Amino acid sequence: MASPVVTRFAPSPTGYLHIGGGRTALFNWLFARGRGGRFLLRIEDTDRERSTPEATAAILRGLTWLGLDWDGAVVSQFDRRDRHAEVAHDMLARGTAYRCFSTAEEIAAFRADAEAGGASYAVFQSPWRDADPATWPDRPFAIRMKAPRSGETVIDDKVQGRVVIRNETLDDMIVLRSDGTPTYMLAVVVDDHDMGVTHVIRGDDHLNNAARQQMVYAAMDWDIPVWAHIPLIHGPDGKKLSKRHGATGVEEYQAMGYPAAGMRNYLTRLGWAQGDAEIFTSQEAMAMFSLEGIGRAPARLDFKKLENTCGRHIAMMEDAALLHELDGYLAAAGKVPLSPEQRERLLKALPGVKDRAKTYPELIDKAHFSLISRPVFPDEAAAASLDSVSRGILRELTPRLQNASWTKDGLEPILTDIAAAHGLGFGKLAAPLRAALAGRSVTPSVYDMMLVLGRDETIARLEDAAA
RNA sequence: GGCCCGUUCGUCUAUCGGUUAGGACACCAGGUUUUCAACCUGGGAAGAGGGGUUCGACUCCCCUACGGGCUGCCA
């Protein structure tokens, strides 16, 4: 039996959940869930200066909205600092790490010298690497890994392929700071090992780090996980995604009214492909997702395609689920919640409007006629079609609706009759009807509106407009 | 500076030595229509540049250009 897959998402709690981080989490989630594995969440909060509980909460909210559920409790890296220190000392005992008494000033001076000497690279070489314990001074020390100075480290990456890094370009990285706290390079490895992580799927900004981390695995004689370094997401201009590109936080997309299912679909296709598959559910994505399908080049965010994908998902959604999503959107966007009456009518209106909206605000706008109550105030364009002639036709129409069978088949002959009687095309009659029923010139089908509103409300709105 | 990664239509991508280089979004034109959208049909649109290897390169190798990352007692 193959060992079960364990993946993890390990963000730093220094801000909101970035869209790129969201995709990294999504890939880890899809990979684990598609293979009956576990998806873990670890907060990398060892940097006490920059980590905040608010940021952690924001990240959890973002993941929850995206529908990425994790297994077990959220792990705090900071809480595991004793274990990290223990491993650092274990390395010391194994002789794969050493005490380094160099101060920050000495290191800075070393680098300055190297630079002045025109060295091609300035890998710091600690004088304490092989120092006699008898010479150890009585002051705080950092623990450095004793990295090999020759040979090469090979990263066998599922996305990037075989990456070879010469060991002489890597320094003896610090694993435990002089204040006794662990560094990221040590903590990730210890945590991933202890949590049983089998596949590390993360941004390719960590590709070089993987070489140094692999040395820690080797130093501790631990199994190396499968690496998969995915390219970062760029803005539409191809530059690294930043604030000036607009929304970079996952929660901003929620507030803009993009459905989570559409976001998942779009983000999955951003940098990953399986043949011609474009629109799919998360269940389908889990079944298809593979590390081999991930591209090697950074992808750009394309809002048009995002919108198209979201529109397809809105159209696919069940009405009841859609209504529930709408409630969530209104709350997230800080808008007034729907009243019971509005919910009831909107639910009936959804089938007629959901295939014409790409986002929730657009959907609500299309369903405007179902959310308003009398009196309906026509906008300028709608008012223009309510001239005296049109109002006369409306007056003529209402009595005939009293006894009509309230179905499209029952209503259609009546409306086409009236139009014909006045020598008008149906389009000419539809305009004042839209104005009367919705107060707008652009609306869903007039039949759909009449059926959603019902006989009494329809007639009342027509009489209001005809008066 | 050094090291590492990347480069197919405007965008996301397929192709895993032999294809008229395919699909999707976007765009343009036409159709349908009850406004808008949707939908249908058609169209334009790509292998960064230069060297190799090979009977044959988008595909393999090298160089250049461009983009990105790493180079911290940050993560």
Coordinates of C-alpha atoms (C1' of nucleotides) in Angstrom, one line a residue:
Chain A
M1 CA 0.0 0.0 0.0
A2 CA 1.4 3.4 -1.0
S3 CA 1.8 5.8 1.9
P4 CA -1.1 8.2 2.2
V5 CA -0.5 11.7 0.8
V6 CA -0.1 14.5 3.3
T7 CA 0.2 18.1 2.1
R8 CA 0.1 21.4 3.9
F9 CA -0.3 25.1 3.4
A10 CA 2.0 27.2 5.5
P11 CA 1.4 30.9 5.3
S12 CA 3.1 33.6 7.3
P13 CA 0.5 35.6 9.3
T14 CA 1.7 39.0 8.2
G15 CA -1.4 40.1 6.2
Y16 CA -4.5 38.9 4.4
L17 CA -4.6 35.7 2.3
H18 CA -2.9 36.6 -1.0
I19 CA -4.5 35.3 -4.2
G20 CA -1.2 33.5 -5.0
G21 CA -1.3 31.9 -1.5
G22 CA -4.9 31.0 -2.1
R23 CA -3.9 29.1 -5.3
T24 CA -1.0 27.4 -3.5
A25 CA -3.4 26.2 -0.8
L26 CA -5.9 25.1 -3.5
F27 CA -3.3 23.0 -5.3
N28 CA -2.3 21.3 -2.0
W29 CA -5.9 20.8 -1.2
L30 CA -6.8 19.3 -4.6
F31 CA -3.8 17.0 -4.5
A32 CA -4.5 15.7 -1.1
R33 CA -8.2 15.4 -1.4
G34 CA -8.0 13.8 -4.8
R35 CA -5.9 11.0 -3.4
G36 CA -7.7 10.4 -0.1
G37 CA -4.9 12.1 1.7
R38 CA -4.7 14.8 4.4
F39 CA -4.4 18.6 3.9
L40 CA -2.8 20.3 6.9
L41 CA -2.6 24.0 7.9
R42 CA 0.4 25.5 9.7
I43 CA 0.9 29.1 10.5
E44 CA 4.5 30.2 10.2
D45 CA 4.5 32.7 13.0
T46 CA 8.1 32.5 14.2
D47 CA 8.7 36.1 13.2
R48 CA 7.2 37.7 16.3
E49 CA 7.7 41.2 15.0
R50 CA 5.5 40.8 11.9
S51 CA 3.0 38.1 12.9
T52 CA -0.4 39.1 14.1
P53 CA -3.5 37.2 15.3
E54 CA -5.6 39.4 13.0
A55 CA -3.7 38.2 10.0
T56 CA -4.1 34.6 11.1
A57 CA -7.8 35.1 11.4
A58 CA -8.0 36.8 7.9
I59 CA -6.1 33.8 6.4
L60 CA -8.5 31.3 7.9
R61 CA -11.5 33.3 6.7
G62 CA -10.1 33.4 3.2
L63 CA -9.5 29.7 3.1
T64 CA -12.9 29.0 4.5
W65 CA -14.6 31.2 2.0
L66 CA -12.6 29.4 -0.8
G67 CA -14.0 26.2 0.6
L68 CA -10.6 24.8 1.4
D69 CA -11.1 22.7 4.5
W70 CA -8.1 21.5 6.4
D71 CA -7.6 18.4 8.6
G72 CA -6.9 18.6 12.3
A73 CA -6.0 21.7 14.3
V74 CA -4.1 24.6 12.9
V75 CA -0.5 24.2 13.9
S76 CA 1.4 27.2 15.2
Q77 CA 5.0 27.1 14.3
F78 CA 5.9 29.4 17.2
D79 CA 4.4 26.9 19.7
R80 CA 6.8 24.3 18.5
R81 CA 10.0 26.3 19.1
D82 CA 11.2 24.0 21.9
R83 CA 11.0 21.1 19.5
H84 CA 13.0 23.1 16.9
A85 CA 15.7 23.9 19.5
E86 CA 15.8 20.3 20.4
V87 CA 16.5 19.3 16.8
A88 CA 19.2 22.0 16.5
H89 CA 21.0 20.6 19.5
D90 CA 20.5 17.1 18.2
M91 CA 22.3 18.3 15.1
L92 CA 25.1 19.7 17.3
A93 CA 25.4 16.3 18.9
R94 CA 25.5 14.5 15.6
G95 CA 28.2 16.9 14.4
T96 CA 26.1 18.2 11.6
A97 CA 25.9 21.7 13.1
Y98 CA 28.3 23.8 15.2
R99 CA 28.3 26.8 17.6
C100 CA 29.1 30.0 15.8
F101 CA 30.2 32.9 17.9
S102 CA 30.5 35.5 15.1
T103 CA 28.5 38.7 15.7
A104 CA 26.3 40.4 13.2
E105 CA 29.0 43.1 12.9
E106 CA 31.7 40.6 12.1
I107 CA 29.5 39.0 9.4
A108 CA 28.7 42.4 7.8
A109 CA 32.4 43.2 7.8
F110 CA 33.2 39.9 6.1
R111 CA 30.7 40.6 3.4
A112 CA 32.0 44.1 2.9
D113 CA 35.5 42.9 2.5
A114 CA 34.5 40.2 0.0
E115 CA 32.7 42.8 -2.0
A116 CA 35.6 45.2 -1.9
G117 CA 37.8 42.4 -3.0
G118 CA 35.7 41.8 -6.1
A119 CA 34.6 38.3 -5.1
S120 CA 32.0 36.8 -7.3
Y121 CA 30.0 35.8 -4.4
A122 CA 30.2 36.3 -0.7
V123 CA 29.3 33.2 1.1
F124 CA 30.0 33.7 4.7
Q125 CA 32.5 31.2 6.1
S126 CA 32.4 31.1 9.9
P127 CA 35.7 30.8 11.6
W128 CA 34.0 28.7 14.2
R129 CA 33.1 25.8 11.9
D130 CA 35.9 23.6 13.1
A131 CA 37.0 25.6 16.2
D132 CA 38.5 23.8 19.2
P133 CA 35.9 23.9 22.1
A134 CA 38.7 25.2 24.3
T135 CA 38.7 28.5 22.3
W136 CA 34.9 29.1 22.7
P137 CA 34.3 32.5 24.2
D138 CA 31.7 33.1 26.9
R139 CA 29.0 34.7 24.9
P140 CA 25.8 33.9 23.0
F141 CA 26.2 31.7 19.9
A142 CA 24.0 30.8 17.0
I143 CA 23.9 27.2 15.8
R144 CA 24.9 26.8 12.1
M145 CA 24.4 23.9 10.0
K146 CA 27.7 22.3 8.8
A147 CA 26.9 22.3 5.1
P148 CA 29.0 20.4 2.6
R149 CA 31.5 22.8 0.9
S150 CA 31.9 20.8 -2.3
G151 CA 29.8 18.6 -4.4
E152 CA 26.2 19.4 -5.4
T153 CA 22.7 19.1 -4.0
V154 CA 20.1 17.8 -6.4
I155 CA 16.5 18.8 -6.1
D156 CA 14.2 16.3 -7.9
D157 CA 11.3 18.6 -8.4
K158 CA 7.9 17.4 -9.9
V159 CA 7.4 20.8 -11.6
Q160 CA 10.8 22.2 -12.2
G161 CA 12.5 18.9 -13.0
R162 CA 16.0 18.1 -11.8
V163 CA 17.7 21.2 -10.3
V164 CA 21.3 21.0 -9.5
I165 CA 22.9 23.5 -7.0
R166 CA 26.6 23.6 -6.3
N167 CA 27.1 23.3 -2.6
E168 CA 29.9 26.0 -2.6
T169 CA 27.3 28.6 -3.4
L170 CA 25.4 27.9 -0.2
D171 CA 26.5 29.1 3.2
D172 CA 26.3 27.4 6.6
M173 CA 22.8 28.7 7.4
I174 CA 21.8 29.4 10.9
V175 CA 19.3 27.0 12.3
L176 CA 19.0 28.4 15.8
R177 CA 19.5 32.1 16.5
S178 CA 21.7 33.4 19.3
D179 CA 18.6 34.1 21.3
G180 CA 17.6 30.5 21.1
T181 CA 14.8 30.9 18.6
P182 CA 14.7 28.7 15.5
T183 CA 15.0 30.1 12.0
Y184 CA 12.5 29.3 9.2
M185 CA 14.8 27.0 7.4
L186 CA 15.0 24.7 10.4
A187 CA 11.4 25.1 11.5
V188 CA 9.9 24.2 8.1
V189 CA 11.9 21.0 7.9
V190 CA 11.2 19.9 11.5
D191 CA 7.5 20.7 11.2
D192 CA 7.1 19.0 7.8
H193 CA 8.8 16.0 9.1
D194 CA 6.9 15.8 12.4
M195 CA 3.6 16.4 10.6
G196 CA 4.3 13.6 8.2
V197 CA 4.2 15.8 5.1
T198 CA 4.8 13.7 2.0
H199 CA 4.5 16.4 -0.7
V200 CA 5.7 20.0 -0.4
I201 CA 3.8 22.1 -2.9
R202 CA 4.7 25.7 -2.6
G203 CA 5.8 28.8 -4.6
D204 CA 9.0 28.6 -6.6
D205 CA 10.5 31.4 -4.6
H206 CA 11.4 28.5 -2.3
L207 CA 13.2 26.5 -5.0
N208 CA 16.7 27.5 -3.9
N209 CA 15.7 27.1 -0.2
A210 CA 14.8 23.5 -0.9
A211 CA 18.5 22.7 -1.4
R212 CA 19.4 24.0 2.0
Q213 CA 16.4 22.4 3.6
Q214 CA 17.3 19.1 2.0
M215 CA 20.7 19.4 3.8
V216 CA 18.8 19.5 7.1
Y217 CA 16.9 16.4 6.1
A218 CA 20.2 14.7 5.3
A219 CA 21.7 15.9 8.6
M220 CA 18.9 14.4 10.6
D221 CA 18.7 11.3 8.4
W222 CA 15.0 12.0 7.6
D223 CA 13.1 11.1 4.4
I224 CA 12.9 13.9 1.9
P225 CA 9.4 14.9 0.8
V226 CA 8.4 15.1 -2.9
W227 CA 9.0 18.7 -4.0
A228 CA 6.8 20.6 -6.3
H229 CA 7.7 24.3 -6.7
I230 CA 4.9 26.2 -8.6
P231 CA 5.4 29.5 -10.4
L232 CA 4.0 32.6 -8.9
I233 CA 1.0 34.5 -10.2
H234 CA 1.7 37.8 -12.0
G235 CA -0.4 40.8 -12.8
P236 CA -2.0 41.4 -16.2
D237 CA 1.2 43.2 -17.2
G238 CA 3.4 40.3 -16.4
K239 CA 5.0 41.9 -13.4
K240 CA 4.9 40.5 -9.9
L241 CA 1.4 40.9 -8.5
S242 CA 1.1 43.9 -6.4
K243 CA -1.4 46.4 -5.0
R244 CA -1.4 48.5 -8.1
H245 CA -2.9 45.6 -10.0
G246 CA -6.0 45.9 -7.9
A247 CA -7.3 43.1 -5.8
T248 CA -4.6 40.9 -4.4
G249 CA -6.4 39.6 -1.4
V250 CA -8.8 36.6 -1.6
E251 CA -11.4 38.3 0.6
E252 CA -11.5 41.2 -1.9
Y253 CA -12.8 38.8 -4.5
Q254 CA -15.5 37.6 -2.1
A255 CA -16.6 41.2 -1.5
M256 CA -16.6 41.8 -5.3
G257 CA -19.1 39.0 -5.6
Y258 CA -17.2 36.3 -7.3
P259 CA -18.6 32.8 -6.4
A260 CA -16.1 30.7 -4.5
A261 CA -16.7 27.7 -6.9
G262 CA -15.8 29.9 -9.9
M263 CA -12.7 31.2 -8.1
R264 CA -11.6 27.7 -7.4
N265 CA -12.1 26.7 -11.0
Y266 CA -10.3 29.7 -12.4
L267 CA -7.4 29.4 -10.0
T268 CA -7.1 25.7 -10.7
R269 CA -6.7 26.4 -14.5
L270 CA -4.2 29.2 -13.8
G271 CA -1.0 27.4 -14.3
W272 CA -2.4 23.9 -14.5
A273 CA -4.1 22.1 -17.4
Q274 CA -5.5 18.7 -18.2
G275 CA -6.1 18.6 -22.0
D276 CA -9.0 20.9 -22.9
A277 CA -10.8 20.8 -19.6
E278 CA -12.0 24.3 -18.7
I279 CA -15.1 24.3 -16.6
F280 CA -15.4 21.7 -13.9
T281 CA -16.5 21.1 -10.3
S282 CA -14.1 20.7 -7.4
Q283 CA -14.9 17.0 -7.4
E284 CA -13.9 16.8 -11.0
A285 CA -10.8 18.9 -10.4
M286 CA -9.7 16.6 -7.6
A287 CA -10.0 13.6 -9.9
M288 CA -8.0 15.3 -12.6
F289 CA -5.4 17.2 -10.7
S290 CA -1.8 16.1 -10.9
L291 CA 1.6 17.7 -10.3
E292 CA 2.6 16.8 -13.9
G293 CA -0.1 19.1 -15.2
I294 CA 1.4 22.2 -13.5
G295 CA 3.1 24.6 -15.9
R296 CA 6.6 26.0 -15.3
A297 CA 6.0 29.6 -16.4
P298 CA 4.3 32.3 -14.2
A299 CA 0.7 32.9 -15.2
R300 CA -1.1 36.2 -15.4
L301 CA -4.3 37.1 -13.8
D302 CA -7.1 37.7 -16.4
F303 CA -10.2 39.2 -15.0
K304 CA -12.2 38.6 -18.2
K305 CA -11.7 34.9 -18.0
L306 CA -12.3 34.9 -14.3
E307 CA -15.7 36.5 -14.9
N308 CA -16.5 34.1 -17.7
T309 CA -15.7 31.1 -15.5
C310 CA -17.7 32.5 -12.6
G311 CA -20.6 33.2 -14.9
R312 CA -20.6 29.5 -15.9
H313 CA -20.7 28.5 -12.3
I314 CA -23.5 30.8 -11.3
A315 CA -25.5 29.3 -14.2
M316 CA -24.7 25.8 -13.0
M317 CA -25.7 26.4 -9.4
E318 CA -28.9 25.1 -7.8
D319 CA -31.3 28.0 -7.0
A320 CA -31.4 27.3 -3.2
A321 CA -27.6 27.1 -3.0
L322 CA -27.3 30.3 -5.1
L323 CA -29.7 32.2 -2.7
H324 CA -27.5 31.1 0.2
E325 CA -24.4 32.3 -1.6
L326 CA -26.1 35.6 -2.2
D327 CA -26.7 36.0 1.5
G328 CA -23.1 35.4 2.1
Y329 CA -22.0 37.9 -0.5
L330 CA -24.3 40.6 0.8
A331 CA -22.9 40.1 4.3
A332 CA -19.3 40.1 3.1
A333 CA -19.9 43.2 1.0
G334 CA -21.6 45.0 3.9
K335 CA -24.9 45.3 2.1
V336 CA -28.5 45.2 3.4
P337 CA -29.6 41.6 3.8
L338 CA -32.6 40.3 1.9
S339 CA -36.1 40.5 3.5
P340 CA -38.2 37.2 3.6
E341 CA -40.4 38.6 0.8
Q342 CA -37.4 39.4 -1.3
R343 CA -35.9 36.0 -0.7
E344 CA -39.1 34.3 -1.8
R345 CA -39.5 36.3 -5.0
L346 CA -35.7 36.2 -5.8
L347 CA -35.8 32.4 -5.5
K348 CA -38.5 32.4 -8.2
A349 CA -36.6 34.9 -10.4
L350 CA -33.2 33.1 -10.3
P351 CA -33.9 30.5 -13.1
G352 CA -34.6 33.4 -15.4
V353 CA -31.5 35.5 -14.5
K354 CA -28.7 33.2 -13.3
D355 CA -27.4 32.4 -16.8
R356 CA -26.9 36.1 -17.6
A357 CA -24.8 37.1 -14.6
K358 CA -21.0 36.8 -14.1
T359 CA -20.9 38.0 -10.5
Y360 CA -23.3 38.4 -7.6
P361 CA -23.8 42.1 -7.9
E362 CA -24.6 41.6 -11.5
L363 CA -27.1 38.9 -10.6
I364 CA -28.8 41.1 -8.1
D365 CA -28.9 43.9 -10.7
K366 CA -30.5 41.6 -13.2
A367 CA -33.1 40.5 -10.6
H368 CA -33.8 44.0 -9.7
F369 CA -37.5 43.8 -10.7
S370 CA -38.0 41.0 -8.2
L371 CA -36.4 42.9 -5.3
I372 CA -38.3 46.2 -5.5
S373 CA -41.8 46.9 -4.3
R374 CA -44.5 49.3 -5.5
P375 CA -44.5 52.0 -6.4
V376 CA -42.0 51.3 -9.2
F377 CA -40.1 54.4 -10.2
P378 CA -39.1 54.2 -13.8
D379 CA -35.6 55.5 -14.7
E380 CA -35.2 58.0 -17.5
A381 CA -35.0 55.5 -20.4
A382 CA -38.0 53.5 -19.0
A383 CA -40.1 56.7 -18.5
A384 CA -39.6 57.5 -22.2
S385 CA -41.5 54.5 -23.3
L386 CA -44.4 55.2 -21.0
D387 CA -46.1 57.8 -23.2
S388 CA -49.8 58.4 -23.4
V389 CA -50.3 55.9 -26.2
S390 CA -48.4 53.2 -24.3
R391 CA -50.3 53.9 -21.1
G392 CA -53.6 53.5 -23.1
I393 CA -52.5 50.1 -24.2
L394 CA -51.6 49.1 -20.7
R395 CA -55.1 50.2 -19.5
E396 CA -56.5 48.0 -22.2
L397 CA -54.4 45.1 -21.2
T398 CA -55.0 44.8 -17.5
P399 CA -58.6 43.7 -17.6
R400 CA -57.7 40.9 -20.0
L401 CA -55.0 39.6 -17.5
Q402 CA -57.6 39.2 -14.7
N403 CA -58.8 35.9 -16.0
A404 CA -55.8 34.8 -18.0
S405 CA -54.2 31.5 -17.3
W406 CA -50.9 32.6 -15.5
T407 CA -48.5 30.7 -17.6
K408 CA -46.3 31.7 -20.5
D409 CA -48.6 29.8 -22.9
G410 CA -51.7 31.5 -21.4
L411 CA -50.2 35.0 -21.5
E412 CA -48.5 35.0 -24.9
P413 CA -51.7 35.1 -27.0
I414 CA -53.0 38.0 -25.0
L415 CA -49.9 40.1 -25.4
T416 CA -49.4 39.3 -29.1
D417 CA -53.1 40.1 -29.6
I418 CA -52.9 43.5 -28.1
A419 CA -49.7 44.3 -30.0
A420 CA -51.3 43.2 -33.3
A421 CA -54.4 45.2 -32.6
H422 CA -52.3 48.3 -32.4
G423 CA -50.2 47.4 -35.4
L424 CA -47.1 47.0 -33.2
G425 CA -44.4 44.4 -33.1
F426 CA -44.0 42.7 -29.9
G427 CA -40.9 44.7 -29.1
K428 CA -42.8 47.9 -29.1
L429 CA -45.2 46.5 -26.5
A430 CA -42.4 45.0 -24.4
A431 CA -40.8 48.3 -23.8
P432 CA -43.6 49.8 -21.7
L433 CA -44.2 46.5 -20.0
R434 CA -40.5 46.5 -18.9
A435 CA -40.9 50.1 -17.7
A436 CA -44.0 49.3 -15.7
L437 CA -42.8 46.0 -14.2
A438 CA -39.2 46.8 -13.6
G439 CA -38.9 50.6 -14.0
R440 CA -36.1 49.9 -16.5
S441 CA -35.6 49.4 -20.2
V442 CA -33.2 46.5 -19.8
T443 CA -34.7 43.5 -18.0
P444 CA -35.2 39.8 -18.2
S445 CA -38.0 38.4 -20.4
V446 CA -41.3 40.1 -19.8
Y447 CA -43.0 36.7 -19.4
D448 CA -40.5 35.6 -16.8
M449 CA -41.1 38.8 -14.9
M450 CA -44.9 38.4 -15.0
L451 CA -44.7 34.8 -13.8
V452 CA -42.3 35.7 -11.0
L453 CA -44.4 38.6 -9.8
G454 CA -47.7 36.8 -10.1
R455 CA -51.1 38.1 -11.3
D456 CA -51.9 40.6 -8.5
E457 CA -48.5 42.3 -8.4
T458 CA -48.2 42.4 -12.2
I459 CA -51.6 44.0 -12.6
A460 CA -50.9 46.5 -9.8
R461 CA -47.7 47.6 -11.4
L462 CA -49.3 48.0 -14.8
E463 CA -52.1 50.0 -13.3
D464 CA -49.6 52.2 -11.4
A465 CA -47.8 52.9 -14.7
A466 CA -51.0 53.5 -16.7
A467 CA -52.4 56.0 -14.2
Chain B
rG1 C1' 27.6 40.8 -9.1
rG2 C1' 26.9 35.2 -8.3
rC3 C1' 23.5 31.1 -8.5
rC4 C1' 18.6 29.1 -9.8
rC5 C1' 14.0 29.1 -12.7
rG6 C1' 11.2 30.5 -16.9
rU7 C1' 9.8 32.3 -22.4
rU8 C1' 3.6 28.7 -27.8
rC9 C1' -2.1 33.4 -30.3
rG10 C1' -3.5 39.8 -26.3
rU11 C1' -4.4 36.1 -21.9
rC12 C1' -4.8 30.8 -19.8
rU13 C1' -3.0 26.6 -22.2
rA14 C1' -2.6 21.5 -25.5
rU15 C1' 1.6 19.4 -28.0
rC16 C1' 5.7 15.2 -24.5
rG17 C1' 10.8 14.7 -32.7
rG18 C1' 6.9 14.1 -37.9
rU19 C1' -0.1 18.1 -36.5
rU20 C1' -3.1 22.6 -41.9
rA21 C1' 0.4 24.0 -34.1
rG22 C1' -5.6 22.3 -31.0
rG23 C1' -9.0 24.4 -27.2
rA24 C1' -10.8 28.3 -23.9
rC25 C1' -11.2 33.7 -22.6
rA26 C1' -11.0 38.2 -25.1
rC27 C1' -11.7 40.6 -29.9
rC28 C1' -14.1 41.3 -34.9
rA29 C1' -18.2 39.9 -38.4
rG30 C1' -22.9 37.5 -39.3
rG31 C1' -27.3 34.9 -37.4
rU32 C1' -31.2 34.3 -33.7
rU33 C1' -34.1 37.5 -30.6
rU34 C1' -38.5 40.7 -26.6
rU35 C1' -34.3 45.0 -24.4
rC36 C1' -29.6 43.3 -22.2
rA37 C1' -27.2 38.9 -21.8
rA38 C1' -27.1 34.1 -23.4
rC39 C1' -26.8 31.1 -27.7
rC40 C1' -25.2 29.5 -33.0
rU41 C1' -21.8 30.3 -37.3
rG42 C1' -17.5 32.3 -39.2
rG43 C1' -12.8 35.2 -38.8
rG44 C1' -8.0 37.3 -37.5
rA45 C1' -4.3 35.8 -33.8
rA46 C1' 1.5 32.1 -31.4
rG47 C1' 6.5 28.7 -31.0
rA48 C1' 11.6 35.6 -28.0
rG49 C1' 16.4 35.9 -31.3
rG50 C1' 20.7 33.2 -33.0
rG51 C1' 23.5 28.8 -33.4
rG52 C1' 23.7 23.5 -33.3
rU53 C1' 22.0 17.8 -33.0
rU54 C1' 18.7 15.2 -36.4
rC55 C1' 16.2 12.6 -42.5
rG56 C1' 12.9 15.9 -39.6
rA57 C1' 12.5 20.4 -34.4
rC58 C1' 7.7 24.3 -30.6
rU59 C1' 9.7 19.7 -28.6
rC60 C1' 16.9 17.9 -27.3
rC61 C1' 21.8 21.0 -26.5
rC62 C1' 24.4 25.9 -26.4
rC63 C1' 24.5 31.3 -26.5
rU64 C1' 21.9 36.0 -26.3
rA65 C1' 17.8 39.0 -24.9
rC66 C1' 13.8 39.6 -21.6
rG67 C1' 11.1 38.3 -17.1
rG68 C1' 11.2 36.2 -12.1
rG69 C1' 13.4 34.1 -7.7
rC70 C1' 17.3 33.3 -4.2
rU71 C1' 21.8 35.3 -2.3
rG72 C1' 19.3 37.5 6.1
rC73 C1' 20.5 35.5 13.3
rC74 C1' 12.7 37.3 7.4
rA75 C1' 9.3 33.7 6.1

